[in-house]
C-alpha angles and dihedrals in degrees: 000000000000092000091062097053127233093289093056094247121156121263120245100260119188097215143004133261132273125282099203129088120260131206098166094107089060089057097254125136117247103221096085094041090048093056090051089053091052096247092130127050124237092259092054094253116122117247112221114203108250094021125128089255090064092045092052091045090053093049097046102036115125118222104267122229112265094229094054093050093050090049093048093045092055097054105123139152105284103225133135107250134171090232134033120259117266094179109142111249093327095191101032135088117278113255113225106141142037091255089058089054093049091047091051091049092052089053088050138224138228109247134173115242112213123209129192092244089071092256121133122199125199108224137167111237126194142164116243114249089245088054092229099117146016115233135189134197149236097032137156087224122088111271091251091056098045091077144074121223110234091224090059093057111109100179144352109222125197125216131015094311108134131085089251092060094041095053096040114113091222094056093121093052095053117091114235090216095053097047127091138156134216110216110202145160132035091288093053095241117182133227103200117204139178122202125207091241136018089244092062090048089051091051093055095042093049095043094047092048090053090049092050090052100043107016116193090353092064098107094043089052092047092048095052096047100031111135095326092145092046093048093051093047095047090043090058091050090049093049091052090054091046094078093163092051089232093140090241140067134202118276090242091056091047091051091051091050092054091043091053090052093047110023093182094068119097116241092227091055093052092047093049090050090056092047090047090054092049092050091050089054093043088236121169118218132031103251117118126229125214093254091050092050091052092045094051092046090051091049097046103032106041109099109206094206091056091044092054089050092046095056091050089067102028094076085242093301125127091246142036115243121207092270093050090049092048090055091049094048094047103037101035108022095040093231114166128221095013116180135175087263088059090055092047090050091053091047094049091049100045110020108101098193122083091218091057093048093050096046098038094246127142113211126204089265092050090048090051090049091052094049091051095046125101088258089071096045112130091235114089106239091216087073094055088083129043104287104159131087105272095185098083121104115281090249090064093069137074107234123210104239139184128208120217088350092188094065120091097181134015128345099244112041103005125121123258119224140168088234087077089066094043092052094046095047092047089053091057098261111164101185121053130175130232117188101193126196137167111280137190122284091024091291116130115231135204124230140113108283122233090022138090097249115133123252134243127192115261093222093057090051092052089049090054092046091051090052099044104025095105103022095104099025138019093207123104121293119214118212109202103208117199097189117197098152131123117252089258094058092038086065089053089050090052092049092051092047094049096041098045103032097029115160092005089081110091107227104160108125117241116265112249092214094057120093096194139040120263119270127261088250091057090049099047112149093010131125117215120203116217114199148097118318134197119240118273094249095054110119100169123097090250141014143185123271136162117268124244107214118165089165092061089051091053091046091055093046090052091050092223113200108246139141094257128046114240115236125208096213111117112258127219124233139175116261124200113237091221090058091042092055091058088065109081117139100023108050111169114233134169118255116232107168140316098262090053092048093048088050104044115005116114120225092243093055118098130199125205118213127201108232091246094053092043090053090050092052090046091055100038101035107020095152094046092049091053092048092047091055093052089077109015133056114241123195120199120195129189122272114267086238089073094085089149088064092245116162135242120228105267091202089068089066101029088063087060091050096252105162104196112048105171114218132194097242092191092066116076123201142091096321095052089044088058092047095047093043093048096055093049090078098080103044090286087277093143095249127092122181111239121236113283091242088062094049106043114101093228111036136118120232131148117200092216098052112147094187139052116310115248111253095010121106111228117229129213114225114204114193126179116192101209108171148325134232131213101343108189124222109264112262115261093015115125105147094103101028109234095331114125124198101188132191131171132232120201110200129188116205122189139085114358091261090059103043109113142132138203131185137204124230119265121270105214122229098347122109095147100070113346115183114216105165096183127144128209134185128206131182111223112200098180106028094178091065100037128106131190120214124191114200126184117201135181112237107230138163096237099042135324110261130217118253104167146318144200125199123196135171113249090238091060097055116119113212122232133041108342141172120222120206106218122222132214125245089270094048102259117137110253107231113253091345107137145164118213113211144161118226128194130168123200136167120263095254093058094049138057126080107326098218092052093040091051092058094051092047094052094049085063125189097000091072097034116118115224127196110259132215119222121229115241097189087235103115100205093052095040090054090055093050091049089065088066096058096085098044090046090055091047092049091051092047092050092051097041095045091052094045094045091052090052091049090053091048092050090051091050089051089053096246134123128243089268091071124094125220092260090058090046093056092044089053091045097047097086089058091052093059124081128224091270091051091253114137118254090195130024134189118241101216098178093086122070089246111049110233127205110233121194116230095204140325111347129210117239093258092059092044087060089050091054093048093049093045091049088055090054091052094044095050090044091051092048091051094049094047099044105028095084093060093045090047092053093049091053092049091048090056090047091050093048092049093049089060087072094051098091093052098033094115094050093047091051092051090050089054088054096253118147142152114003094000091054091050090048092051092053091047091049090051092055090044092055094046089050091050093050094049093042095050091047089052092048091052090049091051090048089055092053089046090056091049090051091048091053090052091050092050089049097050093042091053090053093045092052093043090240098126118117109265092006114136120240111257098027145001120264126229089256089055090050093051091047090050090053092051091050092050092049088055091063106102098233123166122199101267092201091057092050092050093049091048090054093048092053 
C-alpha cells in the first residue's frame, strides 16, 4: 500500500507490464511456453521486433495456406470453462511495434467482410509481400480485382462508423472494438471489416496507417527509428549498473533493474525470461549483456494496448511531439486550456530518456508513465477536496453514518472496542452510535444490550471521539446516544461529556422562526447529540421519556432463551435534565405517519427507521418519503435480523433522500464499497449534497422510478475495459495453483431505472496483463445518484472468486484513457493491480444505436417527444400551465435540432457519438487537404460562428461535409440567438404558477376536488413545476454546450492549420490574436453564476 500513497494514487511506474503468458508461478519452465507464444524464432534465434530478421521475414514470406492459418489461429488450451476464452492471440507473437503489425499482415488474417445487404462474408486478408496492396481470398472477382492498392487508401476508420455498418441488420451483433473500415478511391468507398478480436483489428489499423504515411519505405523508416530513445535510455541505466565496465552484469542485478522500472513484474518471471533468452542463444553463463537487458525489457514491459493508442496520436512516429501530445490531452483526456507549455511539462515529468526531454519528445515509455500516473487516475482530483456547497440546511446532505460503531465483529457475540470509533472517524464517518448502559464502579459502559457483546468504558470512548472527531473532516459530528443508564450514571455521562468535549458540544437551542436546520458550514467543529429530550416546560431535574432500545428488538427477534419473555412495547425511563439539555438539533422522536409528520414535526426532530419499515415506506409512499426528507433528518439502521453484521444497500434509502443510513463498518463487501465510494465525492468530508430534485421545495421525484426523471437530462456512459495489470490470485484459493482466469463486471448502482451490469468474457490463464477490449454503454437517468463499480473476478468451476474492485460516483469520473487502482475486499489498495479503461459521457440524443437513431432523426418532428404538462382540473392554474406548451416545444426543437445536426456531422467524419467536435475536425482534416498539402477548405474564424470556405472546386464528398457542417453552425446559431427569450418565457410561467402554491389546497377544494383527486392535483402541480425548471435547465446547458462546441471548432482549426490566413506548419501571433478576439465575441455567461442565481 505504501507505494500508492495515502490517497490511493498510482505510483510513477517507468513502463508497463508484460503481454505474454506466464506459468512460472506454477513451477514450470518458460522455454517451451515461450516458443508457443512466438517469442523465439524457428532457428532458435530470438526475433526482436524491428530487427533485420523481421524485415527479411516480412519481405520473403510466402502467402500461407488459408486452412493452415485458421487451424493455427484456433489452437487454444482445451479446458472446459463456463465462458469462452477471450485471451488475445494466445498462441501468436506479441505485438509491440509497427514492424510486428506489418509482419502479421503479410502472414494474413481471417476477417469478416460486411456488406450493406446484411450479408457477412468470411475472407482471408493479407498484405502483399511488396506492401503495395491488400488482397483477400476466396473471391468471385479476378485475383487482380480482389485487392485494394495501398496508395488509393484515404483513411482507416475504427469502429462501426460507415453507412454500411449503420444500415447493416447485424449492427447490434458486431463488436465496436473489432470493427474497422478502409476508405479508398476518389469516391471514398469503404471496405468494412470485422476481426475476431480487437487485437487483430488494432494490428490492421496500425499497419495500414503506417503504410499510408510511408508507403513502400515503411519498414526502412521503422527500422531506422525503432526504439532509439528507449535503447539509449536503457543503455544508460545498464552502464550505471555495470560498475566494472565489463559490458555485462549479473542476472540478479538485471532482474532488479527491470523490477525497479516495472515494480508490478514478479522477480521469478523476469529471471526466467533472461534464462529463456540464454537458452535460445545456447549461451553459457548467467551474466546479462546490454542487448539482452534491452530485449527482455522490451518483451516484458511493452504494453500492446498502450502502443496501439500511442501510434494513433504520434502521426506514425516513434514519439509524440508537443503538438501530438496537445491533441491527445485536449481531444481524448478532456483537458482544458492546453498549451505547448502543458505538453512540455508532461514530457519533463514523465519522459525517462534524456533525448526526449531535450527535444520535447514523449516516447512510448514516457507515454506509459503518464497514463499510469495520478494525473490519469479515473477519479476527478477536484473531488478530492470539499467541492460542494456546504451552506445548505443539514437535511439537504447525505451523512456518512456508522451503526453500533463500538462493534468490530458480529452484533450478538462480537467484541466491542474503541478501535471501531477510530476507524470510522478516520474514514470520514460523521454519525457514530453509543449504546450506553450502567457499568461497574459507577462508570457507564457501551455495548449492545440483551446480547453477549463485550463492554467498553463510556469515558474511554468519549476520549477517543474528542481526539479523532475532526481529524478527517471539520464538519459536524453526530453522536447517536442510546441512553439506558440510571439517573446516577446519567450524571456521570453528563460530567464526562462536558469535561472532555466541552465547547465542542453544540447546545444553542433551535430558532423557532427557522424552517430548516443550520448548514454544515455553520456547525463546523461542533458535536451534535442525538437522543431523547424532555419537554420544554419541564422544570424538574429529571423527567420520563420512552426508551430507544434496538438491542431489545434484536433480542426478541432472536428468541433468546431466558426466564422472562421480551416485549416489544416501548418502555419508559427517567432522563436527567442536564443530559436532555445537551440535545438541541437532533431530538429523537417516534415516527407515526407522513401526514402527522408534515403537520406537527419540528425541523430539529429526528426519526429513526428500522430498515424493514424504511423499505416499506420507500415502496408504498416513495413520493412522500422524498418530500419528508427535504426538511427532516431520517436515520435508517439495519434490521435486527442482521446479527452477522451484514449491511443493507444504502442506495435503497439514498434514493428516498434518507440522510443517515447507518452501516456496519466492520463488515466489508459490496454495500460498504458503495458507502465508501459514495462519500469520496466531496473530499471525503462525510457530507454529500443530495440531488437538486430532492431538495427543492416544489419538485416531483419518485424513488421507485423505472424511467427517465422529469426535468433531468439522461446521460450515456460509454466504458471500454481495455486491459488489466498484475491481478493477484484470490486469497485462500488454491484449486488452480497460481493460475488466474479473470473477467470484469461493470455495475451501475442508482435509482431502479439506472441499475444495470455488464461483464467481459474471461481471459484464460493470464492475470499478469489480460487484454479484454470490450465496450459497454449505460443510460444514466439520474447522474447525481449513480455509482459505477468495477469488479474483477477469477472464473472458477466451484465459484468465481473476488480479485479486486473499485467504486466511484458517476459525477467523479474523468473522461478519456484512465487507470483504476483496484482494492481488496477489505478496502486496501492492491499494489500495482490496475484496470485500464476508456470513459466517455454523452447526452442521450447523441447515443443509442446509430442506424435506429438515424431513422428517428430523419422522421423529424412527428417522432419527437415533447415534455407534457399534466391537467390539475383547477382552471386558473391549468390556464397558466397552458402558456408553457409553446415555449417548451420550442426549447425541445432548439436542443434536438442542434444535437441531431452534430450527430450527422460526427457520422460523416466517421466517428461515433462518443467523439467531440474537436476529434471530428482532427479526423476530417486529412480530407480537407489537397495532394500538394494546400487546404481545400479553410475555417474563417473572424466571425463569431466559424464558416467553412472552399478554396476551389470541391469533390462531392467535401460538398456534403460543407452542407452538414453548415447545418451544425446554423442550428447552433439559432439556439444561441433565441434560447434566452424561450428560457425567460418558461421561467415566467413557472413564476406565475408558483403564486398559486400557497393556496393550492384551498383552490382544489373550491373546485370540488377531494381525496384521491385532490392528492393527484397536488402531485400534478409539482410534476409541472419540475418539468418547467428541468426544461429551462436543459436549454441553459444546451447553450453552454454550443459555446463549448464553437471553442472546439476554433481551436481544432488552428491546430490543423486550417484557419483562413493561418500559415502551414504553425499559427502566427496574428492568428493567435485573431483567435482570441473571435473567442471573446462568443456571448458566454458564467454558467456557475446563472445556476447559483436560479438556486437562490
